[in-house]
Amino acid sequence: KLLRMSNNKLSSLPQSFANLQNLQQLQLVGNKFEYFPSILFKLPKLKELSLKKNQIQIIECSLEIIEGVTKLTELDLSYNNLQYLPDEFTHLKSVKVCNLEHNKLDKLPVSWKSMTSIHLINFKNNNLNTIPKSLFIETTVVRIDIDDNPVHSSKKYVHLEGFEEFSERHKKHWDKGDQMGADRTHHT
């Protein structure tokens, strides 16, 4: 059910990897992947996937394959070299927690409405200048971490449609106020 293949200098996986039909947790931390191994989306019971600290620049996967992913709830792609997320990425309907911190993301897909389970998403330490309003109005996300991005220091997101609703969801869930660092009293 759990397979740890971390720090093995792996850069690809064989097609036979798809035969691991009962695999639920997979850790491929600290390897040499430059491309997201899309074969992983063919593992029907995979719930938790970590590809943290690789060199992933690109996620290439068809919408048909992505829509077949139904069990994956936690995805960690932090500390990679991702510059963008393909639109197909937002069709990972079962993902609740997504960690994309410390990448090179400078823009995000426009629509997130298909990511119906997303609860927490971490974009810390990227190059984001804006956050799509769809993250606020088309999802039920309760936490979006954007520290150390240009959009965080500019606080432009507080004026986006749906930010108020997101902020209320966040407060109800965390009861800690606005963790995104926005103080609406200074941004009218």
Rosetta silent file (secondary structure, phi, psi, omega in degrees, C-alpha in Angstrom):
SEQUENCE: KLLRMSNNKLSSLPQSFANLQNLQQLQLVGNKFEYFPSILFKLPKLKELSLKKNQIQIIECSLEIIEGVTKLTELDLSYNNLQYLPDEFTHLKSVKVCNLEHNKLDKLPVSWKSMTSIHLINFKNNNLNTIPKSLFIETTVVRIDIDDNPVHSSKKYVHLEGFEEFSERHKKHWDKGDQMGADRTHHT
SCORE:     score description
SCORE:     0.000 S_00000001
   1 L     0.000  -30.886  179.224    0.000    0.000    0.000 S_00000001
   2 E  -119.865  131.691  177.443    2.977    2.324    0.665 S_00000001
   3 E  -131.868  122.465  177.781    6.031    2.570   -1.567 S_00000001
   4 E  -109.169  118.669  177.996    8.978    4.823   -0.789 S_00000001
   5 L  -129.881   47.934 -175.984   11.421    5.352   -3.645 S_00000001
   6 L   -85.961  150.883  175.161   13.023    8.558   -2.459 S_00000001
   7 L    54.320   45.911  179.736   16.568    9.759   -3.196 S_00000001
   8 L  -116.068    8.774  179.642   17.256    7.114   -5.838 S_00000001
   9 L    61.486   26.677  178.682   18.191    9.387   -8.772 S_00000001
  10 L   -71.554  140.242  176.177   15.146    8.154  -10.701 S_00000001
  11 L  -125.534   -7.411  176.689   14.226   10.138  -13.802 S_00000001
  12 L  -157.548  167.211  177.721   11.533    7.890  -15.273 S_00000001
  13 L  -126.318  145.128  178.623    9.284    4.975  -14.421 S_00000001
  14 L   -72.931  156.115  177.599    8.618    1.866  -16.509 S_00000001
  15 H   -58.467  -29.527 -179.363    5.171    1.272  -18.030 S_00000001
  16 H   -64.957  -13.252  177.687    4.887   -1.783  -15.781 S_00000001
  17 H   -58.823  -27.673  178.994    4.558    0.623  -12.848 S_00000001
  18 H   -64.630  -14.538  179.053    0.856    0.777  -13.776 S_00000001
  19 H   -75.619   -9.094  179.723    0.576   -2.815  -12.523 S_00000001
  20 L   -80.201   63.451 -171.148    0.789   -1.590   -8.909 S_00000001
  21 L   -64.600  -21.195 -178.806   -2.997   -1.554   -8.762 S_00000001
  22 L  -102.564    3.417 -178.380   -3.267   -1.555   -4.936 S_00000001
  23 L   -65.680  128.309 -178.743   -0.723    1.180   -4.273 S_00000001
  24 L  -112.828  -30.730 -179.912   -2.207    3.916   -2.064 S_00000001
  25 E  -130.989  131.682 -179.884    0.784    6.020   -1.014 S_00000001
  26 E  -135.615  127.275  178.410    3.820    6.788   -3.139 S_00000001
  27 E  -118.912  114.171  178.131    6.853    8.849   -2.184 S_00000001
  28 L  -119.914   44.621 -175.175    9.267    9.754   -4.968 S_00000001
  29 L   -73.585  140.255  171.374   10.986   12.569   -3.068 S_00000001
  30 L    67.751   35.460  176.487   14.421   13.842   -4.062 S_00000001
  31 L  -103.506 -157.172 -174.598   14.825   12.093   -7.392 S_00000001
  32 L  -120.747   24.892 -179.912   15.702   13.472  -10.848 S_00000001
  33 L   -64.953  130.591  174.192   12.310   13.628  -12.578 S_00000001
  34 L  -103.826  -22.920  178.149   12.077   16.515  -15.064 S_00000001
  35 E  -121.854  142.889  176.200    8.625   15.522  -16.325 S_00000001
  36 L   -65.042  124.276  179.636    5.675   14.429  -14.236 S_00000001
  37 L   -73.924   97.353 -173.925    5.382   10.658  -14.790 S_00000001
  38 H   -62.997  -16.382  175.912    1.796   10.509  -16.067 S_00000001
  39 H   -56.979  -25.921 -178.946    1.776    6.730  -15.557 S_00000001
  40 H   -65.650  -28.163  178.803    1.071    7.585  -11.896 S_00000001
  41 H   -73.221   -5.542  178.749   -2.387    8.844  -12.821 S_00000001
  42 H   -96.818    5.049  177.650   -3.211    5.305  -13.935 S_00000001
  43 L   -88.875  106.475 -168.390   -2.892    3.892  -10.410 S_00000001
  44 L   -64.823  -24.641 -176.259   -6.564    3.457   -9.429 S_00000001
  45 L  -108.868    4.670 -176.866   -6.162    3.413   -5.626 S_00000001
  46 L   -64.554  122.834 -178.798   -3.423    6.023   -5.232 S_00000001
  47 L  -107.486  -38.771 -176.451   -4.430    8.468   -2.476 S_00000001
  48 E  -127.990  128.792 -178.459   -1.204   10.264   -1.576 S_00000001
  49 E  -134.400  125.754  175.767    1.566   11.195   -3.991 S_00000001
  50 E  -123.478  119.741  172.910    4.752   13.107   -3.235 S_00000001
  51 L  -119.023   33.282 -179.207    7.167   14.161   -5.963 S_00000001
  52 L   -62.317  146.588  174.654    8.708   16.807   -3.754 S_00000001
  53 L    58.180   47.959  170.249   12.289   17.954   -4.436 S_00000001
  54 L  -111.804 -154.560  178.907   12.633   16.748   -8.001 S_00000001
  55 L  -127.969   30.890 -173.676   13.308   18.856  -11.088 S_00000001
  56 L   -64.562  124.845  178.537    9.849   18.662  -12.648 S_00000001
  57 L  -107.891  -28.469 -170.864    9.274   21.374  -15.219 S_00000001
  58 E  -136.588  138.459  169.506    6.264   20.016  -17.076 S_00000001
  59 L  -113.650  111.799  177.855    3.063   18.151  -16.332 S_00000001
  60 L  -117.936  120.356 -178.904    1.732   16.635  -19.542 S_00000001
  61 L  -161.699  141.823 -179.945   -1.384   14.557  -19.302 S_00000001
  62 L   -75.223  153.523  177.152   -4.593   14.179  -21.241 S_00000001
  63 H   -60.134  -36.892  179.699   -7.912   15.267  -19.797 S_00000001
  64 H   -59.073  -43.760  179.729   -9.160   11.700  -20.276 S_00000001
  65 H   -69.289  -45.479 -179.399   -6.461   10.316  -17.953 S_00000001
  66 H   -58.541  -42.996 -178.250   -6.885   13.111  -15.374 S_00000001
  67 H   -68.197  -15.033  176.232  -10.638   12.562  -15.196 S_00000001
  68 L   -83.859   -8.088  179.705   -9.966    8.908  -14.363 S_00000001
  69 L   -81.850  112.061 -174.543   -8.136    9.920  -11.170 S_00000001
  70 L  -121.775  -13.283 -176.238  -10.726    9.430   -8.424 S_00000001
  71 L  -108.393  -19.551 -174.438   -8.876    8.523   -5.206 S_00000001
  72 L   -64.279  116.786 -178.897   -5.935   10.956   -5.106 S_00000001
  73 L  -111.739  -24.737 -179.652   -6.483   13.320   -2.156 S_00000001
  74 E  -129.112  126.970 -178.744   -2.968   14.645   -1.434 S_00000001
  75 E  -131.507  121.547 -179.862   -0.518   15.833   -4.065 S_00000001
  76 E  -118.550  108.702  176.364    2.890   17.306   -3.233 S_00000001
  77 L  -118.257   28.402 -177.457    4.851   18.843   -6.102 S_00000001
  78 L   -71.104  157.808  177.545    6.773   21.311   -3.961 S_00000001
  79 L    57.143   50.851  174.588   10.410   22.240   -4.605 S_00000001
  80 L  -124.790 -160.893 -178.644   10.368   21.576   -8.334 S_00000001
  81 L  -122.264   29.929 -179.258   10.763   23.799  -11.408 S_00000001
  82 L   -64.612  129.020  177.562    7.156   24.074  -12.588 S_00000001
  83 L  -101.090  -23.695  177.600    6.552   27.299  -14.528 S_00000001
  84 L  -154.709  161.504  174.281    2.872   26.708  -15.266 S_00000001
  85 L  -110.330  131.140  177.176    0.057   24.276  -14.609 S_00000001
  86 L   -68.837  154.252  178.730   -1.847   22.906  -17.578 S_00000001
  87 H   -55.094  -34.290 -179.447   -5.623   23.438  -17.588 S_00000001
  88 H   -59.283  -30.152 -179.040   -6.050   19.672  -17.221 S_00000001
  89 H   -55.280  -36.875 -176.929   -4.460   19.887  -13.774 S_00000001
  90 H   -76.122    5.546  175.807   -7.565   21.602  -12.412 S_00000001
  91 H  -100.280   12.942  174.808   -9.638   18.531  -13.271 S_00000001
  92 L   -79.716   82.568 -170.187   -8.150   16.536  -10.384 S_00000001
  93 L   -64.417  -27.707 -174.869  -11.542   16.337   -8.696 S_00000001
  94 L   -91.893  -11.001 -176.521  -10.549   14.283   -5.653 S_00000001
  95 L   -68.325  124.575  178.657   -7.492   16.313   -4.563 S_00000001
  96 L  -102.121  -36.990 -177.859   -8.080   17.994   -1.196 S_00000001
  97 E  -125.435  123.949 -177.773   -4.544   19.129   -0.359 S_00000001
  98 E  -131.271  120.723 -179.002   -2.161   20.372   -3.035 S_00000001
  99 E  -110.073  113.786  179.761    1.345   21.629   -2.292 S_00000001
 100 L  -122.703   22.321 -176.581    3.016   23.609   -5.079 S_00000001
 101 L   -68.673  156.491  178.598    5.349   25.760   -2.995 S_00000001
 102 L    55.378   55.033  170.303    8.853   26.626   -4.157 S_00000001
 103 L  -121.562 -159.409  179.372    8.304   26.289   -7.889 S_00000001
 104 L  -123.278   29.487 -177.726    8.550   28.910  -10.623 S_00000001
 105 L   -62.785  128.035  176.248    4.837   29.353  -11.290 S_00000001
 106 L  -118.315   -7.449  171.576    4.074   32.759  -12.769 S_00000001
 107 L  -155.237  159.198 -177.709    0.469   32.157  -13.775 S_00000001
 108 L  -122.119  158.554  175.309   -2.312   29.752  -12.959 S_00000001
 109 L   -56.892  149.022 -176.638   -5.144   28.226  -14.990 S_00000001
 110 L   -70.677  -45.031 -175.240   -8.154   30.547  -15.258 S_00000001
 111 L  -107.681  132.963  179.020  -10.855   28.069  -14.210 S_00000001
 112 L  -120.527   11.004 -172.701  -10.711   25.851  -11.115 S_00000001
 113 L   -62.711  -24.696  179.931  -14.382   24.803  -10.982 S_00000001
 114 L   -79.620  -13.732  179.420  -13.627   21.144  -11.726 S_00000001
 115 L   -86.740   70.524 -167.919  -11.363   20.848   -8.674 S_00000001
 116 L   -72.638  -18.991 -177.715  -14.395   20.241   -6.504 S_00000001
 117 L  -101.273   -6.145 -172.473  -12.676   18.752   -3.433 S_00000001
 118 L   -57.924  130.676 -175.308   -9.797   21.199   -3.016 S_00000001
 119 L  -118.560  -46.444  179.709   -9.510   22.315    0.584 S_00000001
 120 E  -130.887  134.789  176.623   -5.932   23.595    0.974 S_00000001
 121 E  -138.701  131.808 -174.605   -3.587   24.812   -1.743 S_00000001
 122 E  -115.196  115.130  177.125   -0.072   26.076   -1.215 S_00000001
 123 L  -113.744   17.641 -177.007    1.546   28.421   -3.756 S_00000001
 124 L   -52.775  148.222  173.791    4.240   29.843   -1.436 S_00000001
 125 L    53.713   54.154  172.121    7.499   31.017   -2.983 S_00000001
 126 L  -123.762 -161.139 -178.517    6.492   31.196   -6.624 S_00000001
 127 L  -119.751   33.229 -174.341    6.326   34.140   -9.067 S_00000001
 128 L   -75.088  128.813  176.627    2.561   34.729   -9.092 S_00000001
 129 L   -99.482  -14.143 -179.906    1.366   38.250   -9.884 S_00000001
 130 L  -153.023  160.974  175.718   -2.316   37.390   -9.681 S_00000001
 131 L  -121.205  127.901  179.793   -4.704   34.741   -8.384 S_00000001
 132 L   -64.285  135.042 -178.128   -7.609   33.719  -10.626 S_00000001
 133 L   -60.658  -23.458 -179.968  -10.931   34.715   -9.087 S_00000001
 134 H   -60.866  -27.949  176.243  -12.245   31.227   -9.891 S_00000001
 135 H   -63.048  -31.198  179.781  -10.205   29.868   -6.959 S_00000001
 136 H   -83.882  -40.078 -171.269  -12.374   32.013   -4.701 S_00000001
 137 H  -103.634  -17.704 -176.933  -15.771   31.591   -6.373 S_00000001
 138 L  -106.694    1.005  179.177  -15.672   28.202   -8.126 S_00000001
 139 L  -129.334  174.007  174.831  -14.175   26.093   -5.328 S_00000001
 140 L  -111.093   25.260  179.814  -14.766   25.521   -1.638 S_00000001
 141 L   -56.143  139.634  179.407  -11.093   26.038   -0.786 S_00000001
 142 L  -112.778  -10.187  176.524  -10.568   27.348    2.759 S_00000001
 143 E  -147.187  128.331  175.326   -6.849   28.094    2.627 S_00000001
 144 E  -128.221  111.769  178.885   -4.653   29.459   -0.145 S_00000001
 145 E   -91.424  120.225 -179.454   -1.047   30.123    0.845 S_00000001
 146 L  -128.491   17.922  177.947    0.567   32.759   -1.379 S_00000001
 147 L   -53.260  149.399  176.397    3.361   34.082    0.840 S_00000001
 148 L    58.862   41.296  170.356    6.510   35.172   -0.976 S_00000001
 149 L  -128.680  151.207  176.466    4.795   35.869   -4.298 S_00000001
 150 H   -55.737  -35.478 -179.335    4.439   39.311   -5.892 S_00000001
 151 H   -64.606  -30.159  179.595    0.631   39.015   -5.564 S_00000001
 152 H   -70.219  -44.856 -178.905    0.953   38.656   -1.804 S_00000001
 153 H   -70.006  -30.302  179.449    2.967   41.811   -1.318 S_00000001
 154 H   -81.993  -22.399 -179.095    0.687   43.821   -3.645 S_00000001
 155 L    57.783   26.503  179.006   -2.501   42.433   -2.021 S_00000001
 156 H   -61.602  -27.902 -175.588   -4.350   42.802   -5.349 S_00000001
 157 H   -64.377  -22.489 -176.468   -6.340   39.657   -4.622 S_00000001
 158 H   -67.058  -16.890  179.429   -8.428   41.354   -1.916 S_00000001
 159 H   -97.091   -1.200 -179.034  -10.385   43.182   -4.628 S_00000001
 160 L   -72.489  145.508  174.067  -11.161   40.086   -6.669 S_00000001
 161 L   -57.807  132.613  177.871  -14.727   38.912   -6.999 S_00000001
 162 L    94.284  -11.158 -178.198  -15.324   36.111   -4.519 S_00000001
 163 H   -62.751  -40.123 -179.737  -12.559   37.088   -2.093 S_00000001
 164 H   -59.876  -44.653 -179.722  -15.084   38.065    0.596 S_00000001
 165 H   -64.264  -42.974  176.872  -16.823   34.680    0.351 S_00000001
 166 H   -59.363  -45.995 -178.111  -13.480   32.882    0.473 S_00000001
 167 H   -59.627  -40.047  177.473  -12.445   34.947    3.483 S_00000001
 168 H   -65.964  -43.262  177.010  -15.647   33.981    5.314 S_00000001
 169 H   -59.985  -43.660 -179.303  -15.135   30.276    4.530 S_00000001
 170 H   -60.745  -47.661 -178.575  -11.581   30.592    5.743 S_00000001
 171 H   -62.743  -42.479  179.030  -12.576   32.282    8.987 S_00000001
 172 H   -62.779  -39.110 -177.431  -15.266   29.718    9.720 S_00000001
 173 H   -75.682  -47.053 -173.487  -12.856   26.891    9.125 S_00000001
 174 H   -98.135  -22.794 -177.900   -9.745   28.225   10.831 S_00000001
 175 L    51.141   37.718 -179.469  -11.254   30.841   13.138 S_00000001
 176 L  -127.444    5.660 -177.187   -7.974   32.741   12.793 S_00000001
 177 L    85.706 -159.233 -172.957   -8.871   35.516   10.386 S_00000001
 178 L   -88.610   99.792 -179.667   -7.299   36.076    7.028 S_00000001
 179 L   -71.354  -10.594  179.790   -4.161   33.929    6.727 S_00000001
 180 L   -78.162   -4.830  175.997   -3.465   35.376    3.285 S_00000001
 181 L    87.851   11.030 -177.378   -2.214   38.506    4.991 S_00000001
 182 L   -88.655  134.905  172.732   -4.894   40.849    3.708 S_00000001
 183 L  -118.187   98.274 -172.631   -6.165   43.661    5.815 S_00000001
 184 H   -63.031  -21.307 -178.907   -9.216   44.939    3.943 S_00000001
 185 H   -65.697  -22.247 -179.314   -9.371   48.131    6.022 S_00000001
 186 H  -102.427    6.573 -175.853   -6.308   49.422    4.176 S_00000001
 187 L  -131.963   51.278 -178.544   -7.415   48.334    0.680 S_00000001
 188 L   -89.102    0.000    0.000  -10.720   50.035   -0.019 S_00000001
